[in-house]
XYZ file of C-alpha atoms in Angstrom:
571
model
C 49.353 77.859 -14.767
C 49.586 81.083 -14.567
C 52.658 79.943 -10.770
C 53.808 77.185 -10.577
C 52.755 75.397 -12.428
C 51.359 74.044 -13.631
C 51.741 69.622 -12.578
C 53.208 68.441 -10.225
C 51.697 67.246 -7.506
C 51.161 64.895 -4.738
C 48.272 62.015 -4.816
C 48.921 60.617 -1.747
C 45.754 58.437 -0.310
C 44.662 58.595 2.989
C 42.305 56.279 4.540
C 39.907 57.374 7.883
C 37.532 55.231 8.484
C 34.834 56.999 9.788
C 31.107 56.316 8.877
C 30.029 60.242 7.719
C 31.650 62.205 4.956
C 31.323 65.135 6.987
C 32.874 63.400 10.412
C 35.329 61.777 8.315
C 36.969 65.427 6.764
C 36.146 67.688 9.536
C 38.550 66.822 12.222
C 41.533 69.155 12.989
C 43.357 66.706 14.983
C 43.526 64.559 12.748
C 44.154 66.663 9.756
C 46.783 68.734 11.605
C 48.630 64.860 11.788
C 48.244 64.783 8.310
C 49.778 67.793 7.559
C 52.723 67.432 9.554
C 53.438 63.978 8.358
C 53.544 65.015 5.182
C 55.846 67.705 5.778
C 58.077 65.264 7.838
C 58.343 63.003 4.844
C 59.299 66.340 2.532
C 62.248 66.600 4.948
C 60.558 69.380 7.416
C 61.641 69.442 10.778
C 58.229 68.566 12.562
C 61.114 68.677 15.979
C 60.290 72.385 15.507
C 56.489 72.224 16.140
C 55.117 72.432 19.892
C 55.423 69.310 21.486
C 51.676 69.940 22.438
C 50.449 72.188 20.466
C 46.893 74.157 21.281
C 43.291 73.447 20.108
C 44.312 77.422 18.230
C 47.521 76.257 17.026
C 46.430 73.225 15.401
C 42.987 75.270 14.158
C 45.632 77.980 12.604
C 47.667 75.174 10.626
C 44.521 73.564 9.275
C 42.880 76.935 8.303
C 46.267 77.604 6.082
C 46.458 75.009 4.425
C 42.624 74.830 3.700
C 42.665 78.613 2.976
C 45.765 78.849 1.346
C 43.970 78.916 -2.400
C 41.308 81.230 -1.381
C 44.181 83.521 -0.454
C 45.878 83.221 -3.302
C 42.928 83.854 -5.807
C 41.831 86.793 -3.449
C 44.953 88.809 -3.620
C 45.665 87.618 -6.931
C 42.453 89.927 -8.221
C 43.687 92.626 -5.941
C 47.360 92.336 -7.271
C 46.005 91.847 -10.964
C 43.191 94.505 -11.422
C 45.195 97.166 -9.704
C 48.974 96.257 -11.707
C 47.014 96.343 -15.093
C 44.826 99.400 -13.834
C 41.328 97.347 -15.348
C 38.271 96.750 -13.369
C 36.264 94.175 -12.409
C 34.295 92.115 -15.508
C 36.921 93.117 -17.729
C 39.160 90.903 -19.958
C 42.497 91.861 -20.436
C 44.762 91.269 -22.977
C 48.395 92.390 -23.290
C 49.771 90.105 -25.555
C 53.272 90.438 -24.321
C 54.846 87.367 -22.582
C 54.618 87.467 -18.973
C 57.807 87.069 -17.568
C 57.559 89.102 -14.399
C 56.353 88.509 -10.485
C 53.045 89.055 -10.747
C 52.216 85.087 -10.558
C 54.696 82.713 -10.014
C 55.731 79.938 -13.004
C 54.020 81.804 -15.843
C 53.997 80.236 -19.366
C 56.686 81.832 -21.329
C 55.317 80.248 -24.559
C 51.966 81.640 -24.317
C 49.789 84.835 -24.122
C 47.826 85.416 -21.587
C 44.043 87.000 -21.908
C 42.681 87.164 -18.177
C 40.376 88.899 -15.933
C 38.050 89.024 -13.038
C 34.372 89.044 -12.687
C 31.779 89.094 -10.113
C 28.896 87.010 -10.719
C 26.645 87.405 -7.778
C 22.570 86.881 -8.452
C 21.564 87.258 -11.872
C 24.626 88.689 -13.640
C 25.354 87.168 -16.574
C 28.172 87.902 -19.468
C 28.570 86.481 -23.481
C 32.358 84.933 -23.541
C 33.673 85.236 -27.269
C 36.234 82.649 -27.451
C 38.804 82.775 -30.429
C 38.769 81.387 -33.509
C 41.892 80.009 -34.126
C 41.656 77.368 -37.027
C 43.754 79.435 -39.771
C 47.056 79.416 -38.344
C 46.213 75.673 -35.960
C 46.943 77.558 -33.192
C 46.481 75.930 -29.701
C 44.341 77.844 -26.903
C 42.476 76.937 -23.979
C 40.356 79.433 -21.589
C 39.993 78.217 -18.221
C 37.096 79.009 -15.683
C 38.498 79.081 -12.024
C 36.253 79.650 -8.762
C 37.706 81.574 -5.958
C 38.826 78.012 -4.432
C 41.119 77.178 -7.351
C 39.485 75.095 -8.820
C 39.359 74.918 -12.524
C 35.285 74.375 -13.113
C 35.064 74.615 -17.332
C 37.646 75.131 -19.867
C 37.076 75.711 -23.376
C 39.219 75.801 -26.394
C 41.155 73.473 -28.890
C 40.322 70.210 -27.158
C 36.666 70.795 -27.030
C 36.545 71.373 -31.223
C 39.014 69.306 -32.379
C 38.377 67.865 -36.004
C 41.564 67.555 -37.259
C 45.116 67.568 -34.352
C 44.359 70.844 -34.415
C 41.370 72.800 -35.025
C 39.071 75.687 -32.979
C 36.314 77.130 -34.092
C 35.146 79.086 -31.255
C 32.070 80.455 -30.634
C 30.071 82.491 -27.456
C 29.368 80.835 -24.310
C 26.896 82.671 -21.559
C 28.578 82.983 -17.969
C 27.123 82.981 -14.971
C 27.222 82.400 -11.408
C 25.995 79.556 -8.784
C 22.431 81.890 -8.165
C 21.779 82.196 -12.138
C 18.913 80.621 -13.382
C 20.087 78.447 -16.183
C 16.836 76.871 -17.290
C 16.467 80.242 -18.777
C 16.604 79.662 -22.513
C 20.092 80.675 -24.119
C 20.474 83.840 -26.474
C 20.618 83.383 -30.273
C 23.948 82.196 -31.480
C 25.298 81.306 -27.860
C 26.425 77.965 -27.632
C 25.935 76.832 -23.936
C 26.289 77.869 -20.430
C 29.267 77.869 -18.472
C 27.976 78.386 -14.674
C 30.778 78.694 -11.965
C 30.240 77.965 -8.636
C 31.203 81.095 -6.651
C 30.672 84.676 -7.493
C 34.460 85.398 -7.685
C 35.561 83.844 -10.676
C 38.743 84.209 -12.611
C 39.343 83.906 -16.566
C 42.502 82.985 -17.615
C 42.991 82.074 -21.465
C 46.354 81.033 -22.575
C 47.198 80.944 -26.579
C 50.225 79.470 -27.958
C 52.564 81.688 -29.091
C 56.629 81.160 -30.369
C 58.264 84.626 -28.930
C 61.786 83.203 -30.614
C 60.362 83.305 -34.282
C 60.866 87.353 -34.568
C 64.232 87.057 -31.720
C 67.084 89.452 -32.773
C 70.466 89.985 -31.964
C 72.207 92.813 -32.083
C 69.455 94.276 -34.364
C 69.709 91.322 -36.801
C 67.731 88.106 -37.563
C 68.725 85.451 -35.206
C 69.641 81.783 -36.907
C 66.049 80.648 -35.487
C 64.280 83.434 -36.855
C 65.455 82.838 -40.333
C 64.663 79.090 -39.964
C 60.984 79.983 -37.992
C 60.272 82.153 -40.723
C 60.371 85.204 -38.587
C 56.974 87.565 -38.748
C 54.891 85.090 -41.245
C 55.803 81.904 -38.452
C 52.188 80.698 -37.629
C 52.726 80.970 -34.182
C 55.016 84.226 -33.856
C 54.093 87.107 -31.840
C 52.633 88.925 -34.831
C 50.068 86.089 -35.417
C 49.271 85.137 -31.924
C 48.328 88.700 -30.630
C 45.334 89.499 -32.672
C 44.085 85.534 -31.333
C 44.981 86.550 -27.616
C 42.634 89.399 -28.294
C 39.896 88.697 -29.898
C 38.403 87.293 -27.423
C 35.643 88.699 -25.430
C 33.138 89.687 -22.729
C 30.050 91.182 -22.929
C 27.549 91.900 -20.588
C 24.417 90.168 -21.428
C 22.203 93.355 -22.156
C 24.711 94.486 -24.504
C 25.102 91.407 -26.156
C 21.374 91.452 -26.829
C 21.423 94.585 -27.948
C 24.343 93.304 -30.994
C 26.796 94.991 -28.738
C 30.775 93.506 -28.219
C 32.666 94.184 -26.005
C 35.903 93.553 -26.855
C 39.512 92.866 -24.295
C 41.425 95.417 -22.948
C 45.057 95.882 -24.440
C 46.661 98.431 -22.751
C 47.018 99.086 -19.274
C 46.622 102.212 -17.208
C 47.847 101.533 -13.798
C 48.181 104.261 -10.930
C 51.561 104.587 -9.106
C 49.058 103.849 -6.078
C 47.513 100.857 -7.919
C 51.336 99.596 -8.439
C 52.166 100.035 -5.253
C 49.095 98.003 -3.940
C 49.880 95.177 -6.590
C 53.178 94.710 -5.312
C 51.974 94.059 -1.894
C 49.520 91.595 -2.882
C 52.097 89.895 -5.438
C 52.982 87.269 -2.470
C 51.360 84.968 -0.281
C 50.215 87.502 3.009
C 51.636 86.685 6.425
C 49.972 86.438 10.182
C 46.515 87.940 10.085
C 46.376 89.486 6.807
C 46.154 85.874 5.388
C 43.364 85.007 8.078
C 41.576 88.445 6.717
C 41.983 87.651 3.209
C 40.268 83.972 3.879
C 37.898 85.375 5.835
C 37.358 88.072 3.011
C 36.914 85.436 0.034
C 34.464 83.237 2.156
C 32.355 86.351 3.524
C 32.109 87.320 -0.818
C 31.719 83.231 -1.785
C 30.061 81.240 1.130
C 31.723 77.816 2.293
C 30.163 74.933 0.011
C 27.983 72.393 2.004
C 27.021 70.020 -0.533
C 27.615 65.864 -0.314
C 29.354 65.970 -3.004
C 32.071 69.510 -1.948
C 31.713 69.628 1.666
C 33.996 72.225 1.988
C 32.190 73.331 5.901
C 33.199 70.292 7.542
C 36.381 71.686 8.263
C 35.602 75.537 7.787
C 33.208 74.984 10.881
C 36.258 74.796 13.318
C 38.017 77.327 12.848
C 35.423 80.027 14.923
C 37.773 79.517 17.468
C 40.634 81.465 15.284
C 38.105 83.965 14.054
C 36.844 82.800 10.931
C 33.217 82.060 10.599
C 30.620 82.296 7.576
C 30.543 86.347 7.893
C 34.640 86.499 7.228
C 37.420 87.095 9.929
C 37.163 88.874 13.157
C 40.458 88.882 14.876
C 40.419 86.959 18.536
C 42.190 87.927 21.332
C 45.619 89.217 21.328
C 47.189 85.556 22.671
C 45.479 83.586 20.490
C 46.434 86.242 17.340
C 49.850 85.732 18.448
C 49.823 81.334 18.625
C 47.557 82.203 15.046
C 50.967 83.673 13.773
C 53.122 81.457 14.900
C 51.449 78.481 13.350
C 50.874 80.383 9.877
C 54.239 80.705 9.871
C 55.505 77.112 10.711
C 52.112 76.225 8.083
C 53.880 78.424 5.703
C 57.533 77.062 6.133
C 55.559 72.968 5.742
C 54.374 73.988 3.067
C 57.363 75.424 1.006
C 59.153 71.841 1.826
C 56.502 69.983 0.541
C 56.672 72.172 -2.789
C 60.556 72.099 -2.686
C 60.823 68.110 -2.970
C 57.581 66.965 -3.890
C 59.150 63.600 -5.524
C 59.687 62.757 -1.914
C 56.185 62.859 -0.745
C 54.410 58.950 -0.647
C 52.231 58.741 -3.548
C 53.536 61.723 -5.144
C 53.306 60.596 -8.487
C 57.054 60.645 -8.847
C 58.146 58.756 -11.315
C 61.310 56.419 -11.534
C 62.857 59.189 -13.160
C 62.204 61.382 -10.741
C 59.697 63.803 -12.036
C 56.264 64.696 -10.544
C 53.167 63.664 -12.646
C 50.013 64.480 -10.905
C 46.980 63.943 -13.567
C 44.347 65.055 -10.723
C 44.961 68.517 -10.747
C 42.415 71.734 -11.216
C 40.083 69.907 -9.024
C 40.297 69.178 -5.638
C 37.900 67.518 -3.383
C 36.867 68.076 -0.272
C 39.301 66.086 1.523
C 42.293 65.852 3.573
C 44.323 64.861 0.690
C 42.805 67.358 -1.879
C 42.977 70.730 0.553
C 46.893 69.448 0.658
C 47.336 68.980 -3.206
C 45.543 72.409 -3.519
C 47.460 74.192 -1.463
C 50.804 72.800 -3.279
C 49.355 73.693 -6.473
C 48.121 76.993 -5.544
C 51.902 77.627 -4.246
C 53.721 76.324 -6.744
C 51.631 77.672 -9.763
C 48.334 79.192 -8.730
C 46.368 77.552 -10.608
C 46.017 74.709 -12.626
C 44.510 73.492 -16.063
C 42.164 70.216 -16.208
C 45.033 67.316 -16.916
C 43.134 66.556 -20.345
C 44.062 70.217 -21.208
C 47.407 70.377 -19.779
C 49.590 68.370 -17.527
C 53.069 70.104 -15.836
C 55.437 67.214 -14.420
C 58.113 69.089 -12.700
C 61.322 68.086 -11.159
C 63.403 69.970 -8.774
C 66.202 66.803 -8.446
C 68.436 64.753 -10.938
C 68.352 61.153 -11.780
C 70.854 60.696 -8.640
C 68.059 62.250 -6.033
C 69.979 65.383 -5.894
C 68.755 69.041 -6.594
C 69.264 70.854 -9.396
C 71.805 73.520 -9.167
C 73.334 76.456 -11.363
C 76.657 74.913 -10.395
C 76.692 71.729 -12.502
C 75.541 71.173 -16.166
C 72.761 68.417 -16.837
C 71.263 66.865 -20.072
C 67.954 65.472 -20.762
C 67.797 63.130 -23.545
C 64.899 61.816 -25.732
C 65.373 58.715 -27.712
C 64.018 58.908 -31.385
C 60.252 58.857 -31.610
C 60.212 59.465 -27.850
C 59.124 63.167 -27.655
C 56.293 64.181 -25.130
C 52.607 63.138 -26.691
C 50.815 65.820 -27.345
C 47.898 66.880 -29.109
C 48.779 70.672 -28.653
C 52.481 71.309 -27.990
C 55.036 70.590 -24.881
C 57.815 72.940 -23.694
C 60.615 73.059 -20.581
C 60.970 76.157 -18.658
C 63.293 76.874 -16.504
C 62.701 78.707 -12.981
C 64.392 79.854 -9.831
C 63.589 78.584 -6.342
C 61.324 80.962 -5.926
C 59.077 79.969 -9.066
C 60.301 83.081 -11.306
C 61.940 82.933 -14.793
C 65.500 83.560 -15.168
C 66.923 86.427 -17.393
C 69.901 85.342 -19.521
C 72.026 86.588 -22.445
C 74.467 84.970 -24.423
C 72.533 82.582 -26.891
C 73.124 83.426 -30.348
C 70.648 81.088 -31.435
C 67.064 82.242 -29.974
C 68.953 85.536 -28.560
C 68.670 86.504 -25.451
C 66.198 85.677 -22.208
C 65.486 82.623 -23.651
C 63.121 80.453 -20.914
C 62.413 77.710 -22.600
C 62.841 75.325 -25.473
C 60.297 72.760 -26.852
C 58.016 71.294 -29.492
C 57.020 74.565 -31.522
C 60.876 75.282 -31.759
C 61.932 71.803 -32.566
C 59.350 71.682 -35.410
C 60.848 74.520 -36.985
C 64.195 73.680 -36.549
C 64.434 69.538 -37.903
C 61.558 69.507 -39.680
C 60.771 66.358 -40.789
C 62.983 65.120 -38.512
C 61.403 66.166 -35.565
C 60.147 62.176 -34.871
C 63.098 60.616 -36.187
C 65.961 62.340 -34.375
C 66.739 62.019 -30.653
C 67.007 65.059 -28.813
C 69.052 66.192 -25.827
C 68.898 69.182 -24.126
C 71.611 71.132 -22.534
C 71.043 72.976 -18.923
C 73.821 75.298 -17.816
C 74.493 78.676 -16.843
C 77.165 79.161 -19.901
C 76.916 78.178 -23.540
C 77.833 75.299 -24.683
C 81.103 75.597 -26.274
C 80.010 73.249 -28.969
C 78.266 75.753 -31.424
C 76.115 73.002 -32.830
C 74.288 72.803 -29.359
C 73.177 76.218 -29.078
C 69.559 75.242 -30.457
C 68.948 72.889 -27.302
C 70.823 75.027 -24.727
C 68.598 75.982 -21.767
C 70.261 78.605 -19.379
C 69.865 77.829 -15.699
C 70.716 80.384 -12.829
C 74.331 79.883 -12.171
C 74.833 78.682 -8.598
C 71.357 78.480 -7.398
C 69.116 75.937 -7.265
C 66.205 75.784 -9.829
C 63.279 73.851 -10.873
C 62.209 72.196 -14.460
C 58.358 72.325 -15.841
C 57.254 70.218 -18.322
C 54.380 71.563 -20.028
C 52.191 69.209 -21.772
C 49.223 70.768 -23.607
C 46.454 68.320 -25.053
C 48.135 65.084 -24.043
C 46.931 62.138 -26.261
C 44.938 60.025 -24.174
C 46.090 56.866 -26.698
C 49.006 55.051 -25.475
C 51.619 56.255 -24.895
C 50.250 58.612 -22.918
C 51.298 60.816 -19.836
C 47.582 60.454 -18.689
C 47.643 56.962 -17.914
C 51.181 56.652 -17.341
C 52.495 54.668 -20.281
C 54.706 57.821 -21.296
C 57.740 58.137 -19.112
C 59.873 61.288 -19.021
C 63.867 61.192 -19.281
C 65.863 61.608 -16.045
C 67.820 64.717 -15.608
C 71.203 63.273 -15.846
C 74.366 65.400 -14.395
C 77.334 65.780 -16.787
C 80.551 64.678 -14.465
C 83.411 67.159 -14.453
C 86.160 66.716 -16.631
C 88.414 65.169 -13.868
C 85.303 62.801 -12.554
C 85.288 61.772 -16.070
C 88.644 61.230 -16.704
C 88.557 58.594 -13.460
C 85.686 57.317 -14.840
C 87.361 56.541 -17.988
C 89.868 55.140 -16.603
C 88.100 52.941 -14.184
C 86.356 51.707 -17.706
C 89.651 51.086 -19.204
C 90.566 48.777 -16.155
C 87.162 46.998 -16.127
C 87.953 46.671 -20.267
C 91.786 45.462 -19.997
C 89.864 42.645 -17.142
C 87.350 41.623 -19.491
C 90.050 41.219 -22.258
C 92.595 39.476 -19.767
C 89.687 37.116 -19.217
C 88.457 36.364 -22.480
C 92.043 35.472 -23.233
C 92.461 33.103 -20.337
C 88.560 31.454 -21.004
C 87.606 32.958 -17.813
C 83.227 33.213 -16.836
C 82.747 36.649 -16.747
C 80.804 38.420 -14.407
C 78.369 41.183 -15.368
């Protein structure tokens, strides 16, 4: 997902009825309204807005929120090519899992291959994607433009044969100018044109980082039972996957030339220090500059069918035309600010309590299933779900390659915090659907993985738990046996729960992703919402639970006193 990610999101539907597309998603007024309301109903104080606000003011809001995935994928490159010191048309591939800052919500039980590339006029590059049917590992490379949107993926899905097979193959890749009526090189498969020059790679390969865990320099209980180094999935057999993909410009390629990922890194203490700054969302005008930046490099889409200028056209009054950003006047820099910020602060609500939001695609369990994501149109409603996605995990797969419900409150409506234990608990036979696998991660408020110690089952930093864990440890049980999972800061004191303890940051709030790769599109099915995901229930302190007990024993000795007497009872 890549942050956050991942799922998630809001699918509320608005309906203006005005007679042109481009009339009808091009007003600021009316979008601002939108944006606001939304943010009210997320529990934002919109009391904190101007009571009037300016033609600029209401311009800056609409810009951020329209903008706010063009940032991200902008400094995202920056960030990413100078933290891994790699350049530009280069795939990288570290095969380490990525449980750092440089995106937020990244996959724990995956490895990453990613990179960058330019594809103005007639550049053109041979994508190798993995073969991966010997060990039945799941993969999927995504194809994102510099609007987040997810334009092509290929991988397991796209060859299946058997639940899981992937035969690979090359694929040419080019940008919106390319000619593709060109004839295809020998032994390429098809094209894969995106539809801006910036475009970003990201391949993720399933991996179980557990299956080779030690602790204190011996085999942990899973390892033994995952089958440590010869696990299908364990680091040692995922890493040569992650890498063998590649890209190859097409000259070379024609020329029997491959050229294969990066795997190490070489960054600069400058090139560090720049990917720090660009590791979060900018502020004031260098988010304006870095919008204005990705449009001046990608153009502003015009089309019927992604008419992406309606809006883009009203913000010359902040600056921001078709040539990139030119900063106006000092006043209107300064209301600019102010509303990025207050866009900035709407925004983090929404993403906080997304549940809350009308037509979320909360569930009555109170998780987030949004089965629109990677694609957004050009509406009111899709700039919003874009920018919530881009905040809350970058980027997102196509649903049919992965969905990410998430859940940042308990069955009682209340958020999840470090401070109490919870349990999530799947009936027999009722595991997530899946085609590929399913895991639950655990992250802070801020969308970052948690380090812990202290389980002597997976060892330590463990992130999350799921199905490539569960298969190893019951076996042929995994579809008769129900499941419940244990989230709290300490371990379980119960020894025979340490394989379905998930740590949680003690005392702070935190958020739950539910990562669903492949989801079978045959009932029942988190696509068309026949599946429905547990509630995360709160465990009651010992002394609520005592009362509770005790008000049971009362309601029992009633029930009894009744019977006795041939009292109706009441239920």
């Amino acid at each position: 997902m890549a942050k956050k990610y991942p799922a998630l999101l809001l699918a509320t539907v608005v309906c203006f009825f005005v007679p042109a597309a481009r009339a009808q998603y091009g007003n600021v007024d009316v979008f601002y309204n939108y944006i606001t309301g939304v943010a009210h109903d997320a529990g934002f104080d919109t009391g904190t807005l101007p009571a009037v606000p300016t033609a600029a003011y209401k311009e800056s809001v609409a810009a951020y929120f329209w903008g706010f995935p063009l940032q991200t994928t902008y400094r995202t490159q920056i960030s990413f090519l100078n933290g891994n010191g790699v350049g530009i048309n280069t795939l990288f591939s570290p095969a380490t899992i990525d449980s750092g800052t440089t995106v937020e919500a990244p996959d724990v039980d995956v490895l990453y291959t990613s990179g960058f590339l330019n594809l103005t006029g007639s550049s053109a590059y041979v994508l190798k994607v993995s073969n991966t049917t010997s060990t039945s590992t799941y993969n999927v490379m995504g194809v994102v433009n510099a609007y987040g949107d997810t334009t092509y993926s290929v991988g397991t899905r796209n060859f299946t044969t058997s639940a899981v097979n992937n035969s690979g193959g090359n694929y040419l890749l080019v940008g919106p100018q390319y000619n593709t009526s060109q004839s295809l090189p020998s032994g390429v498969i098809s094209y894969i044109q995106n539809t801006t020059d910036q475009t970003w790679l990201i391949s993720r390969m399933a991996v179980d980082s557990y299956a080779t865990a030690t602790l204190n320099g011996q085999p942990t209980p899973y390892n033994t039972v995952a089958g440590g180094a010869a696990s299908p999935l364990s680091i040692e057999n995922s890493k040569p996957l992650a890498q063998s993909y590649a890209l190859t410009p097409l000259a070379d390629y024609l020329n029997g030339q491959t050229t294969a990922s990066t795997t190490v890194s070489a960054p600069t203490s400058e090139g560090l220090a720049i990917a720090q700054a660009n590791a979060t969302t900018k502020t004031g005008q260098a988010f304006f500059q870095y919008v204005g930046d990705s449009v001046a490099q990608n153009g502003v889409p015009s089309s019927p069918s992604n008419d992406q200028n309606a809006m883009y056209q009203n913000f010359s009054g902040i600056g921001l035309t078709a040539s990139g950003y030119s900063a106006p006047s000092p006043a209107i820099q300064s209301e600019m600010n102010q509303a990025a910020t207050a866009a900035a602060n709407m925004l983090q609500a929404m993403s906080a309590n997304t549940s809350a939001l009308p037509g979320a695609g909360a569930t009555s369990t109170n998780w987030t299933v949004n089965t629109t994501l990677g694609q957004y149109p050009a509406t009111y409603q899709g700039w919003l779900t874009n920018a919530l996605t881009a905040n809350i995990g970058t980027v997102a797969n196509l649903a049919v390659d992965g969905t990410y419900p998430q859940t940042t409150i308990d069955a009682n409506g209340n958020l999840l915090n470090g401070s109490n234990a919870y349990t999530i608990s799947f009936a027999a036979g009722q595991l997530p659907p899946v085609e590929g696998f399913w895991s639950i991660t655990v992250y802070d408020a801020a969308g970052y993985v948690v380090p812990n110690t202290g389980n002597t089952f997976y060892g330590d930093n463990v992130y999350s738990i799921g199905s490539m864990q569960l298969a190893n440890y019951l076996g042929d049980n995994l579809n008769t046996t129900a499941v419940t999972f244990h989230l709290q800061p300490n371990a379980p004191t119960d020894a025979a729960l340490m394989p379905f303890w998930l740590p949680v940051p003690d005392g702070q709030n935190y958020e739950l992703l539910l990562r669903m790769y492949f989801p079978n599109s045959t009932d029942p099915s988190i696509l068309n919402g026949t599946y429905t995901i547990p509630a995360v229930q709160i465990v009651p302190e010992p002394a609520t639970l005592a009362l509770i007990c005790m008000a049971c024993g009362f309601a029992g000795l009633r029930r009894l006193a009744l019977r006795e007497r041939g009292c109706p009872q009441t239920s």
